[in-house]
Coordinates of C-alpha atoms and ligand atoms in Angstrom, one line a residue:
X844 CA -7.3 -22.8 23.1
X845 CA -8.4 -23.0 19.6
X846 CA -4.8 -22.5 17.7
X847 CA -5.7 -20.8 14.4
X848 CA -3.4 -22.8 11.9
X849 CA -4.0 -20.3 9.7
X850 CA -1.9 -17.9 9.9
X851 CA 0.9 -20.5 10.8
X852 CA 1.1 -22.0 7.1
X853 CA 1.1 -18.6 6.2
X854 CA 4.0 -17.8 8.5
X855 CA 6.0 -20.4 6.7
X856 CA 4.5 -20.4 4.0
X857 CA 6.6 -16.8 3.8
X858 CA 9.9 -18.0 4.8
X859 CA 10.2 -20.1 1.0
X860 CA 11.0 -17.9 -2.0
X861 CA 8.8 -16.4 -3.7
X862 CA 8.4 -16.8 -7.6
X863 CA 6.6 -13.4 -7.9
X864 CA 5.6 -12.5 -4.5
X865 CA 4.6 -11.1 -5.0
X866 CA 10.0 10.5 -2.7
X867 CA 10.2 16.0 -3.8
X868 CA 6.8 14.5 -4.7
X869 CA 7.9 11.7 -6.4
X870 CA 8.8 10.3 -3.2
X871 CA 5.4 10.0 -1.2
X872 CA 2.3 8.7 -3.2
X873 CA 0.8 10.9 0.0
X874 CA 1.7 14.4 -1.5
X875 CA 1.3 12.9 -5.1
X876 CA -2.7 12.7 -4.6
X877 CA -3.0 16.7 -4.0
X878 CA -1.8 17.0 -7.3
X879 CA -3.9 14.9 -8.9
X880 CA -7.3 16.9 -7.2
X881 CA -5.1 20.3 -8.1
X882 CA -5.6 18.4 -11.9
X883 CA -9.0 17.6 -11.6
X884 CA -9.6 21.3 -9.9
X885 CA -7.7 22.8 -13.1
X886 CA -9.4 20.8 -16.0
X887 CA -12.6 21.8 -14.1
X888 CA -12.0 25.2 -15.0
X889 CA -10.1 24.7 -18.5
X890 CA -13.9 23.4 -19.3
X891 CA -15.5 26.6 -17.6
X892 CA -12.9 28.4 -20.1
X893 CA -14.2 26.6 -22.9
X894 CA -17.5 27.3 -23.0
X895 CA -17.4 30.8 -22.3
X896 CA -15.5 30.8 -25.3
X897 CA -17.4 28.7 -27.3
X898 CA -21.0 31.1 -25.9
X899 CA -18.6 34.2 -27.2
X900 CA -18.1 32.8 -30.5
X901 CA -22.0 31.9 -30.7
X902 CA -22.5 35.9 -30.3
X903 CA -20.1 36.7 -33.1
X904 CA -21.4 34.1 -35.2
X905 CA -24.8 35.4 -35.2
X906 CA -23.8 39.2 -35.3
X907 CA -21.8 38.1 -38.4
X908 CA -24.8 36.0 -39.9
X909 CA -27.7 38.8 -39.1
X910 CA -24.9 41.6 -40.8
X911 CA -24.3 38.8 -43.9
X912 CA -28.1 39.1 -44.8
X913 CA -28.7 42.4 -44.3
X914 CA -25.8 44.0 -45.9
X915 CA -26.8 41.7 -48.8
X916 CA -30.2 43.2 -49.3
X917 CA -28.7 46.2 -48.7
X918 CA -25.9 46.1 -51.7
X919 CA -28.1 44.4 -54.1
X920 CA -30.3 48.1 -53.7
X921 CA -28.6 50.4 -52.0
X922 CA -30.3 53.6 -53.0
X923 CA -34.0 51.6 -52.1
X924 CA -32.4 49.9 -48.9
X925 CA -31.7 54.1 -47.9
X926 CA -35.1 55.1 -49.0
X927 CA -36.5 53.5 -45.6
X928 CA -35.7 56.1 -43.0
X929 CA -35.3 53.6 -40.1
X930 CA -32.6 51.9 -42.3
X931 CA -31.0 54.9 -42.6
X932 CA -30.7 55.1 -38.6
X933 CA -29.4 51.9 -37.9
X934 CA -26.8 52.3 -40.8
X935 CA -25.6 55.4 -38.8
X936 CA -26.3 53.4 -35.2
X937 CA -24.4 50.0 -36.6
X938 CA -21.4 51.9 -37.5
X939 CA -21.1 54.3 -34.7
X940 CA -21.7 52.0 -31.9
X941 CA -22.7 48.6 -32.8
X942 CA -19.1 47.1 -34.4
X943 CA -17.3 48.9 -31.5
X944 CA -19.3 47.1 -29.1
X945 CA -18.6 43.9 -31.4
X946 CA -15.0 44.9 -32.1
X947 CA -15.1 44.8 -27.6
X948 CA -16.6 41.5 -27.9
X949 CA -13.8 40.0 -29.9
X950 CA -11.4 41.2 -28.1
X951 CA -13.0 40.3 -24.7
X952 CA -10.6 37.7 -22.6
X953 CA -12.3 35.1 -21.9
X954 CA -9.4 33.2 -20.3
X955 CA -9.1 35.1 -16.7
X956 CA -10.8 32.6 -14.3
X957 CA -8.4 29.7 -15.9
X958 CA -5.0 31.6 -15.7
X959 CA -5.5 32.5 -12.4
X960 CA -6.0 29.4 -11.4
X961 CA -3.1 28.5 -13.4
X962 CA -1.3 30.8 -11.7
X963 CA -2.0 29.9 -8.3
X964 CA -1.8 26.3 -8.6
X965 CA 1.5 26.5 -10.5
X966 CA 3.3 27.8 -7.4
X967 CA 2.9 24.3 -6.0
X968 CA 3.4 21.9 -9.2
X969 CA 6.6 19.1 -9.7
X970 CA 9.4 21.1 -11.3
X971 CA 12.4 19.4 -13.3
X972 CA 13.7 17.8 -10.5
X973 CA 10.7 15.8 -9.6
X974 CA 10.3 15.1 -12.9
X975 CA 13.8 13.9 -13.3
X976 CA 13.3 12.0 -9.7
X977 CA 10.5 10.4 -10.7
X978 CA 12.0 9.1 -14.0
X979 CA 15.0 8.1 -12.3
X980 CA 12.9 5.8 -10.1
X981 CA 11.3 3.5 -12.9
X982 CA 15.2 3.3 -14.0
X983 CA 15.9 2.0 -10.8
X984 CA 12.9 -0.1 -10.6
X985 CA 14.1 -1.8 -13.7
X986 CA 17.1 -3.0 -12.2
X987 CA 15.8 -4.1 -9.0
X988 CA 12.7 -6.1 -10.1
X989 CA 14.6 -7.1 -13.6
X990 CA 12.3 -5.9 -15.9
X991 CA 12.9 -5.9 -19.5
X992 CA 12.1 -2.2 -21.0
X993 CA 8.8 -3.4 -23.3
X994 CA 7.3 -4.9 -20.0
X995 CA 7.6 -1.7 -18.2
X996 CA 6.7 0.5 -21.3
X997 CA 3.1 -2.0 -22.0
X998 CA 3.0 -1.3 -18.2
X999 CA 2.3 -5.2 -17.5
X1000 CA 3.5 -4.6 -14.2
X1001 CA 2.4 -7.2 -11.2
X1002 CA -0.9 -6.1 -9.3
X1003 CA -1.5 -3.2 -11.3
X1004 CA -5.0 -1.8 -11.0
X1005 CA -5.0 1.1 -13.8
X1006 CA -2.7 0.0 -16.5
X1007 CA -1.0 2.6 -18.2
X1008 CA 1.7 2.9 -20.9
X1009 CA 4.3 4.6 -22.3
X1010 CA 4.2 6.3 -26.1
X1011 CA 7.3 6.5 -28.0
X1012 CA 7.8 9.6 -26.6
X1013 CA 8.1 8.9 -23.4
X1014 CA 10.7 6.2 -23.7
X1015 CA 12.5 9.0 -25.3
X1016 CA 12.4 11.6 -22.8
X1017 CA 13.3 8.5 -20.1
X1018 CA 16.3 7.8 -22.6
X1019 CA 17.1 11.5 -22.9
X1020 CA 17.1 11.8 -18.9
X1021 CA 19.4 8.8 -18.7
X1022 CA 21.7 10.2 -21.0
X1023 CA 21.9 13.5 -19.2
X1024 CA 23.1 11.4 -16.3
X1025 CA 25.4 9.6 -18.5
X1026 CA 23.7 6.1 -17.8
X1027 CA 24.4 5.3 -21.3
X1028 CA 22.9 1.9 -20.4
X1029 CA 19.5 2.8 -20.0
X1030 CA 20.2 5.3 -22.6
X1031 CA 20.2 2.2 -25.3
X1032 CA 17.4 0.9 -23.2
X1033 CA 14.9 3.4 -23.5
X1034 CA 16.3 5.0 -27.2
X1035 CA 15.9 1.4 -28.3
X1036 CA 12.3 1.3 -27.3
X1037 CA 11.2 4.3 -28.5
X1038 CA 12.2 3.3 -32.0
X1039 CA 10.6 -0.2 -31.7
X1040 CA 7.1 1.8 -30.8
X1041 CA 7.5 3.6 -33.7
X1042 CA 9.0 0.8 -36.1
X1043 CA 5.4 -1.1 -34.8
X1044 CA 3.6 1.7 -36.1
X1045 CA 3.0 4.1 -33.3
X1046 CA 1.9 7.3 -34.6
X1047 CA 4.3 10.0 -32.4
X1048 CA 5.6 13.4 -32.7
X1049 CA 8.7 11.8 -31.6
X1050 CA 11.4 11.8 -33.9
X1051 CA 13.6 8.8 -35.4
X1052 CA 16.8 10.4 -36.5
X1053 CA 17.2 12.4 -33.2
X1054 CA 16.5 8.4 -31.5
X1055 CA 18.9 7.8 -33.6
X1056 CA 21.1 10.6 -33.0
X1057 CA 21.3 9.4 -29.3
X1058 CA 21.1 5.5 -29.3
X1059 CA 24.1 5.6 -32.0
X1060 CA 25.8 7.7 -29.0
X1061 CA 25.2 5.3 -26.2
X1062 CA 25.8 2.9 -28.0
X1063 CA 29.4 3.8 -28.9
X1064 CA 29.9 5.2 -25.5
X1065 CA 29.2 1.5 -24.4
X1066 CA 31.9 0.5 -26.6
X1067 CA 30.3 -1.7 -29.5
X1068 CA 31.3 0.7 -32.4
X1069 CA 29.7 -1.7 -34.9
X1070 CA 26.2 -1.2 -33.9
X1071 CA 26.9 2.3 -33.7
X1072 CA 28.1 2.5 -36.9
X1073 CA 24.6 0.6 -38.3
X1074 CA 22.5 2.9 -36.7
X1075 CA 24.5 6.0 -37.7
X1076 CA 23.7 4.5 -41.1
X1077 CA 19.9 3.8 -40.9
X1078 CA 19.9 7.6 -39.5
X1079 CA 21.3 9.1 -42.5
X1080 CA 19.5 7.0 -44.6
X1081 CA 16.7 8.9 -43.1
X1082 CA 18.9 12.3 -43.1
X1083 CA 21.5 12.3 -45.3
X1084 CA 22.7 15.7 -44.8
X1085 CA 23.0 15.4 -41.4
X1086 CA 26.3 16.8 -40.1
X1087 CA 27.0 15.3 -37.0
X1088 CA 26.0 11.6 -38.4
X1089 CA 28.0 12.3 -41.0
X1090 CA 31.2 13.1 -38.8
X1091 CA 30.5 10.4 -37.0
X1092 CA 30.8 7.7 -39.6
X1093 CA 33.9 9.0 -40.5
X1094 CA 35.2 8.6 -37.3
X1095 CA 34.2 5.1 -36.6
X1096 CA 35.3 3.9 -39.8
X1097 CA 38.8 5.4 -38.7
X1098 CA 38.6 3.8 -35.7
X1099 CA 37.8 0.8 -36.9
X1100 CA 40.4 0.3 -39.1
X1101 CA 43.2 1.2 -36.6
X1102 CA 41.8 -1.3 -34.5
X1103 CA 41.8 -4.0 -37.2
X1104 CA 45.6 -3.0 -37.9
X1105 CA 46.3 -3.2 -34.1
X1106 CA 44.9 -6.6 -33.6
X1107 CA 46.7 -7.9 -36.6
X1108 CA 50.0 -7.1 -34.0
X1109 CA 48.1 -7.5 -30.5
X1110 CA 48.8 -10.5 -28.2
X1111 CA 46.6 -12.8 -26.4
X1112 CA 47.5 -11.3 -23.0
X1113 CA 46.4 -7.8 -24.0
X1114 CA 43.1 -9.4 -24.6
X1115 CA 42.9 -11.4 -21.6
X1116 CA 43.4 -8.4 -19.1
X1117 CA 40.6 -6.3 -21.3
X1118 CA 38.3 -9.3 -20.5
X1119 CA 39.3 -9.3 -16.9
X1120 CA 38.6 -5.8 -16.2
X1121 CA 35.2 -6.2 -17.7
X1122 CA 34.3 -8.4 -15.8
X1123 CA 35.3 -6.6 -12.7
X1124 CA 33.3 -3.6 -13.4
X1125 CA 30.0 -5.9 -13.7
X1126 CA 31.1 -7.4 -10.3
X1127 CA 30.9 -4.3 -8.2
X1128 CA 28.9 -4.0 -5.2
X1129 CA 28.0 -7.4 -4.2
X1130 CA 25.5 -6.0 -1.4
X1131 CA 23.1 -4.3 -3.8
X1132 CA 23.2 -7.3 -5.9
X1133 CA 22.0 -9.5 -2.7
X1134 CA 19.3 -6.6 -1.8
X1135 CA 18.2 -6.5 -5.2
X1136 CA 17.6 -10.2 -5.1
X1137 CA 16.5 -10.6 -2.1
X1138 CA 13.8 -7.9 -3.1
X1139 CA 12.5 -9.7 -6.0
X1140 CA 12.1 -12.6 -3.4
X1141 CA 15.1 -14.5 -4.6
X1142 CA 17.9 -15.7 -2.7
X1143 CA 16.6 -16.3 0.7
X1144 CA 18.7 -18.3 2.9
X1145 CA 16.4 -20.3 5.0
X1146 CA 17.3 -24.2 5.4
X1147 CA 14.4 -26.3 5.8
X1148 CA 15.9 -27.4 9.6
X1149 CA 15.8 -23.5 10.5
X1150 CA 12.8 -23.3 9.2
X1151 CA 11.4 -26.2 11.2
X1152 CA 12.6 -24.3 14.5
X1153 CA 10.6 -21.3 13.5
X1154 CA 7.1 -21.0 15.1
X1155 CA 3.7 -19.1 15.9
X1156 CA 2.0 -18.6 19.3
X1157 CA -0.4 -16.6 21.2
X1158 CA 2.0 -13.8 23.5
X1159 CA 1.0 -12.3 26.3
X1160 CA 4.1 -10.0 26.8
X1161 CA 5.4 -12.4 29.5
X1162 CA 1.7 -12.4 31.7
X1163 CA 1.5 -8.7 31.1
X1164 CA -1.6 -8.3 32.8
X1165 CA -3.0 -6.0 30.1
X1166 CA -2.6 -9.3 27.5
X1167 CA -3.1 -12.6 29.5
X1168 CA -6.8 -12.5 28.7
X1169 CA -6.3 -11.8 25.5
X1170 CA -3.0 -12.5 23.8
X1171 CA -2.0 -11.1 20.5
X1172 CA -0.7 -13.9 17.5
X1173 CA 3.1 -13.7 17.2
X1174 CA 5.6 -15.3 14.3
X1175 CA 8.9 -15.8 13.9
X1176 CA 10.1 -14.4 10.7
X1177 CA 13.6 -15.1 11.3
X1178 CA 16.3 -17.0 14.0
X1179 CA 19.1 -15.1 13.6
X1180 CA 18.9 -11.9 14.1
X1181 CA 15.8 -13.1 15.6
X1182 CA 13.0 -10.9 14.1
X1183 CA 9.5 -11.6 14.9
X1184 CA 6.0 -10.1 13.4
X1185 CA 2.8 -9.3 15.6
X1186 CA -0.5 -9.6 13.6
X1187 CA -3.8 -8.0 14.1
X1188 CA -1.2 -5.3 16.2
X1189 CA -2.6 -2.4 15.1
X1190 CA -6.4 -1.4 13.8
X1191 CA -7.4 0.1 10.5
X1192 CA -9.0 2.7 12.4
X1193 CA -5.8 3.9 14.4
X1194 CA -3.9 3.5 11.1
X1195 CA -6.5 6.0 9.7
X1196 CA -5.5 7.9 12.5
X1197 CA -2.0 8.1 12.3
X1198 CA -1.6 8.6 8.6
X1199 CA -4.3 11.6 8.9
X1200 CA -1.9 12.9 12.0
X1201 CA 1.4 12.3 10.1
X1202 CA -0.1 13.7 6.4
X1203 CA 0.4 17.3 6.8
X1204 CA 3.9 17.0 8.1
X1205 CA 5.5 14.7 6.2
X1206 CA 8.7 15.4 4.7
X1207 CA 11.8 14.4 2.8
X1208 CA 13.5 11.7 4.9
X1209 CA 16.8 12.5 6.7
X1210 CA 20.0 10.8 7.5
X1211 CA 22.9 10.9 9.8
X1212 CA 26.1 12.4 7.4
X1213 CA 28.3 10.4 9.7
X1214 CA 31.0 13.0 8.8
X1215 CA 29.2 16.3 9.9
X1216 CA 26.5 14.2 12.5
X1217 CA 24.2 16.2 10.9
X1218 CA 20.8 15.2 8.6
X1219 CA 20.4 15.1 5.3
X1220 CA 18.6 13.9 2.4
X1221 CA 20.4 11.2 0.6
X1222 CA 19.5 9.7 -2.6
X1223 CA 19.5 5.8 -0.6
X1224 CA 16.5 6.9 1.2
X1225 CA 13.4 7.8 -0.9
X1226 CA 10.5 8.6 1.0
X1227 CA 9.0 11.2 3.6
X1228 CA 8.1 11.2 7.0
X1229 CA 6.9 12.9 10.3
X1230 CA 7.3 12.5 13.8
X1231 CA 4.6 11.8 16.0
X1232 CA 4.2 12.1 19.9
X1233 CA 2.3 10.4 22.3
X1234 CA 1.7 13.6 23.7
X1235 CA -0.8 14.8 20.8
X1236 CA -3.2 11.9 20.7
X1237 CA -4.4 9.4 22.8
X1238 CA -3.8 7.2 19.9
X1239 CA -0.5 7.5 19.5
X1240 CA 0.3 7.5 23.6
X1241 CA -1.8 3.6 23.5
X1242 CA 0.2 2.3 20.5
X1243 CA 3.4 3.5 21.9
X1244 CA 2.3 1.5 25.8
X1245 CA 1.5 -1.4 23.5
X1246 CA 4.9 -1.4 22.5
X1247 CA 6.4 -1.2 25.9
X1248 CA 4.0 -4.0 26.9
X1249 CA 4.9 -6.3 24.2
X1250 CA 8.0 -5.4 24.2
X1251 CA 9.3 -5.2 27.9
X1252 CA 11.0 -2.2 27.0
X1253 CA 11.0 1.0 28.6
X1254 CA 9.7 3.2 25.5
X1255 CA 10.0 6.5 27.4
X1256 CA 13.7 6.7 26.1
X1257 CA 12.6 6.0 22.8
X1258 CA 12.2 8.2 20.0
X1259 CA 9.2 9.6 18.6
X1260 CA 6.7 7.6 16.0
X1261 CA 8.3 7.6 12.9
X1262 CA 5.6 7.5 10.0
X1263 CA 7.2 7.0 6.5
X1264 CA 5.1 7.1 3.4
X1265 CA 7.2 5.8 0.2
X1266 CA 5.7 6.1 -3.0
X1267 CA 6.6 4.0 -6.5
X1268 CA 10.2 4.0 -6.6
X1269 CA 10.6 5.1 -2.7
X1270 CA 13.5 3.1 -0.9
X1271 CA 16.1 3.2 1.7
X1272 CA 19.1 1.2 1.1
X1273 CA 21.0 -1.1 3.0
X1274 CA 21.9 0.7 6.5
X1275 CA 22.4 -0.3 10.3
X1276 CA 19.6 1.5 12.8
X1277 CA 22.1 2.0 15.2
X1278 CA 24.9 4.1 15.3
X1279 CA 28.7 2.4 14.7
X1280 CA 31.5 2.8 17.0
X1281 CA 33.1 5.5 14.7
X1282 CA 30.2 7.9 14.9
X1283 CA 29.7 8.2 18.8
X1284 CA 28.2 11.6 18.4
X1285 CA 24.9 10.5 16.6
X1286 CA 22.4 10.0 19.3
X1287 CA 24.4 12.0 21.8
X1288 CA 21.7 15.2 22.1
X1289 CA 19.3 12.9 22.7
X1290 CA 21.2 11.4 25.6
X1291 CA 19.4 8.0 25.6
X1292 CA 22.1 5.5 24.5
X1293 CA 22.2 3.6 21.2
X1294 CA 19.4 2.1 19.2
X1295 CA 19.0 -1.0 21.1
X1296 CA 15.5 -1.9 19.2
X1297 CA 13.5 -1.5 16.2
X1298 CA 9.4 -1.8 16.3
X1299 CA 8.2 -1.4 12.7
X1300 CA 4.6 -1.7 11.9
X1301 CA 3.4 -2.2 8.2
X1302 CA -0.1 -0.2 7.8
X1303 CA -0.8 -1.0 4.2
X1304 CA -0.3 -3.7 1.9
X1305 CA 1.9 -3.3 -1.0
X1306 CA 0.9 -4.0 -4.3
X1307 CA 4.3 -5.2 -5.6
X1308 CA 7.9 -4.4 -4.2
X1309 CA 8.6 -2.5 -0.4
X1310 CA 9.9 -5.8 1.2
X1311 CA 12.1 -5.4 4.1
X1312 CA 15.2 -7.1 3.6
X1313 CA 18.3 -8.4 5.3
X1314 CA 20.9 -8.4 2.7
X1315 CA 23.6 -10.2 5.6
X1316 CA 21.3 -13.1 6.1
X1317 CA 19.5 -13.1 3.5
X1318 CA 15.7 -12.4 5.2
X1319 CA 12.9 -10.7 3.3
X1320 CA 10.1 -10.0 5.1
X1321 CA 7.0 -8.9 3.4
X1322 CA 4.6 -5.9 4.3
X1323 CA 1.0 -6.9 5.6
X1324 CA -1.2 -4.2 6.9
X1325 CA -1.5 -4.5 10.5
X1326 CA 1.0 -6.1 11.0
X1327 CA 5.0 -5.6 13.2
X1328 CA 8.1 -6.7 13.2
X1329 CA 10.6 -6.6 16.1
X1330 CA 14.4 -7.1 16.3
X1331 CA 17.3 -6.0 18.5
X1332 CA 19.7 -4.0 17.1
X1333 CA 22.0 -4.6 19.7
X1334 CA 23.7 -7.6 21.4
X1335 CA 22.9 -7.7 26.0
X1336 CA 26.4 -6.6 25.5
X1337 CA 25.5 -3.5 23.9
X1338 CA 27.7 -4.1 21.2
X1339 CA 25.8 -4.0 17.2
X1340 CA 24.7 -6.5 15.5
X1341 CA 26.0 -6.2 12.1
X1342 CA 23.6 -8.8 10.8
X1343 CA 20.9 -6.5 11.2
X1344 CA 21.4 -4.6 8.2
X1345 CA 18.6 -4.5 6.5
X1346 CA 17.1 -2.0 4.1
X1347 CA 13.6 -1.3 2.4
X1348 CA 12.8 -2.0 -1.0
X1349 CA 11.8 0.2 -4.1
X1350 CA 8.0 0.1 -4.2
X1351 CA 7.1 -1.2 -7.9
X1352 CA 3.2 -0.9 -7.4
X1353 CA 1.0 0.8 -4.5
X1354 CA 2.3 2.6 -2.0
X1355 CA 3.5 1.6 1.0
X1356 CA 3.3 3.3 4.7
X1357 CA 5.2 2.4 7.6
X1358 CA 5.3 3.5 11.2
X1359 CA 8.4 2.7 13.4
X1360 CA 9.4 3.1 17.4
X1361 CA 13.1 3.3 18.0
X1362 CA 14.0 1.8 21.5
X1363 CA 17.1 3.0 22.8
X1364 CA 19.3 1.6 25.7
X1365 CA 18.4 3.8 28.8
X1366 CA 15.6 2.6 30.7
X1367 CA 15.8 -0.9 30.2
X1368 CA 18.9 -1.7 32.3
X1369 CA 16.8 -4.2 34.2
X1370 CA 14.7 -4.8 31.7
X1371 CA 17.2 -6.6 29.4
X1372 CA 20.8 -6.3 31.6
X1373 CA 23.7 -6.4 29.6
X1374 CA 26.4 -9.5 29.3
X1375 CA 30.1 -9.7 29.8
X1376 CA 30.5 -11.5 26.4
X1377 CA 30.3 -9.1 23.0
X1378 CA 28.2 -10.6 20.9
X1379 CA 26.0 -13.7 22.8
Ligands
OGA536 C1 13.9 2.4 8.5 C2 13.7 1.1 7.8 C3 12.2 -0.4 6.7 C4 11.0 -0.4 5.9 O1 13.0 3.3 8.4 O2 14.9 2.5 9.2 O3 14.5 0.3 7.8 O4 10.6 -1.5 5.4 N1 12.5 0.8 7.2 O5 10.4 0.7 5.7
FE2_537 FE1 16.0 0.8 9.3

């Protein structure tokens, strides 16, 4: 059999690190398109508004014009204008009826067809919220993908198709939302850049001493009271009667010179456990530091002799009769947990199909509250997402048999297709599919036993961002439309396997959609029987 070698350098070409490998409506580019035909829809008719105004004002225009030259004959003679009997009429005609109907022109509304449409279409715009959400997610893409505030706000993103930028007054609303959350550090960030923008030249409504106002704030807040106190002083440079400035200078030199009289007495030690609990703070969270890495394709932990065991073949789903003629490519992404990809597993045409099926329904992504049992929406999982079943199209029922068949697991335990749409900024954070010791009680209506598997299938590329990674093991692996991965969740022993904790990046650019089959443990007693020892 011709072996396509292809696809095989790809495979590891994969598995080395990457230098730049490459949502509530802000969390599903899926819902986010409506609103951008509602847009189109509403400008069409802001235009529509337009011109009947504009023909309105024509009619006036001329009314006012034919009345200019005619009450100018008519004043320069008035007794010979008179004379004329049929001037005499239309005098009495004009003022009688012909400015009312004018005076009705003028005050004619124009503007019905547009409000109403406003009015409709408002019901279903973004409010604060999504507005805030969506602002908070370019702060959090900042972090993850370490970019520096001008990149972000000159929008030279990676694999952007329709560049776009932010004014000086945008950076100020993202620094004013940031501030409202007390992130003091993007605060500076974004209160910084908008007064760059505008110290470049940028012509803005946005205002310098209220940038200032607020940088000199987080920037004391942050603790370096010098700077604060500089740009307390360019601000009332620019306002010098400002009161709050004003207050606030006092207070910092105050400060300042107590502190200068208490280091005069202060002792090393002092100093030395300051320093230490600095640098604890910046230590926290060692897992989202890994994730975040490992999302920006750094820190994978792949030794060249793993990576020499890691292969590609052609699978037949061990002589499943339905794939010995014709096999489907498989990868190895990873040895342990052992996690493999399928290629060409899914068709751009049942894709179509499942995204048009899922569309309508999707929602706000849920958790397990382990406390309650219940779901919830959580801030560590951005995106929406819809159940599909087998039942409701034939497409769904084949791709769910072609998961049992390549799979060798019994998928009538499982749960429905999962589709997830996440849109720029969507993410779930580290988590474990399966459900821990402690919270017995989170599969238990359906009856089915744990999560032993996960089936995820990428159907789109992604532009930049929305790798799946394995913060544990350090394992990224990289969406390609078409394509599945596959791991257990659980050991034969039914016990979890902790180093399958995994989570989905923030998407930078594009928009990513996912579809996933959760196997569960029922059913495949003799399809994979358990072993006496916990974790082989
Ligand atoms: C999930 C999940 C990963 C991804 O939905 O449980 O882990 O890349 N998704 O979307
Ligand atoms: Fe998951």
């Amino acid at each position: 059999m011709a072996f396509n070698k292809m696809w095989c350098t790809v495979a590891l070409g994969l598995l080395l690190p990457f230098s730049y490998a490459h949502t509530d409506f802000f969390t599903s580019i899926g819902h986010m398109t409506d609103l951008i035909n509602t847009e189109k829809d509403l400008v069409v008719s802001l235009k529509d508004y337009i011109k009947a105004e504009e023909s309105k004002l024509e009619q006036i225009k001329k009314w006012a014009e034919k009345l200019d030259r005619l009450t100018d004959t008519a004043t320069k003679d008035p007794e010979g204008f008179l004379g004329h009997p049929v001037n005499a009429f239309k005098l009495m005609k004009r003022l009688n009826t012909e400015w009312s109907e004018l005076e009705s022109l003028v005050l004619k509304d124009m503007s019905d067809g547009f409000i109403s449409n406003m009015t409709i279409q408002r019901q279903f715009f973004p409010n604060d919220e999504d507005q805030t959400g969506a602002a908070k997610a370019l702060l959090r893409l900042q972090d993850t993908y370490n970019l520096d505030t001008d990149t972000l706000s000159r929008g030279n993103l990676p694999g952007v198709k329709h560049k776009s930028f932010l004014t000086a007054e945008d950076c100020f609303e993202l620094g004013k939302i940031a501030y409202t959350e007390a992130d003091y550090y993007h605060t500076e960030l974004w209160m910084e850049q908008a007064l760059k923008q505008l110290d470049e030249g940028e012509v803005s409504s946005a205002d310098k001493v209220y940038i200032l106002d607020y940088l000199s704030y987080a920037v004391y807040q942050q603790g370096d009271l010098h700077k604060a106190m500089t740009l307390t002083k360019r601000l009332l440079e620019l306002d010098p009667e400002h009161q709050r400035a004003n207050g606030n200078m006092k207070y910092f030199e105050y400060i300042i010179a107590k502190e200068k009289e208490a280091n005069k007495s202060s002792t090393d030690s002092e100093d030395q456990s300051e320093k230490e609990t600095v640098v604890k703070k910046k230590d926290y969270l060692p897992e989202r530091r890994k994730y975040e890495m490992l999302c920006r394709g750094e820190g994978l932990k792949m030794t060249p002799q793993r990576q020499k065991r890691l292969f590609c073949r052609y699978y037949d789903g061990n002589r499943n009769p339905r794939y010995i003629l014709g096999p489907v490519k498989q990868e190895d992404e990873w040895d342990k947990p052992r996690i493999v990809r399928f290629l060409d597993i899914i068709s751009d045409e049942e894709i179509e199909t499942v995204k048009e099926l899922a569309k309508p329904r999707l929602s706000r992504a849920t958790v397990h509250d382990p406390e309650t049992g219940k779901l919830t929406t959580a801030h560590y999982r951005v995106s929406k997402s819809a159940w599909l079943s087998g039942y409701e199209s034939p497409v769904v029922s084949r791709i769910n048999t072609r998961i049992q068949d390549l799979t060798g697991l019994d998928v009538s335990t499982a749960e429905e297709l999962q589709v997830a749409n996440y849109g720029v900024g969507g993410q779930y954070e580290p988590h474990f599919d399966f459900a821990r010791a402690n919270e017995p009680d989170a599969f238990k209506e359906l009856g089915t036993g744990n999560r032993i598997a996960t089936w995820l299938f990428y159907m789109s590329d992604v532009s930049a961002g929305g790798a799946t990674v394995f913060p544990e093991v350090g394992a990224s692996v990289w969406p390609r439309k078409g394509t599945a991965v596959f791991w257990y969740n659980l050991f034969p022993s039914g016990e979890g396997d902790y180093s399958t904790r995994h989570a989905a990046c923030p998407v930078l650019v594009g928009n990513k959609w996912v579809s996933n089959k959760w196997l569960h443990e029922r059913g495949q007693e003799f399809r994979r029987p358990c072993t006496l020892s916990e974790l082989e």
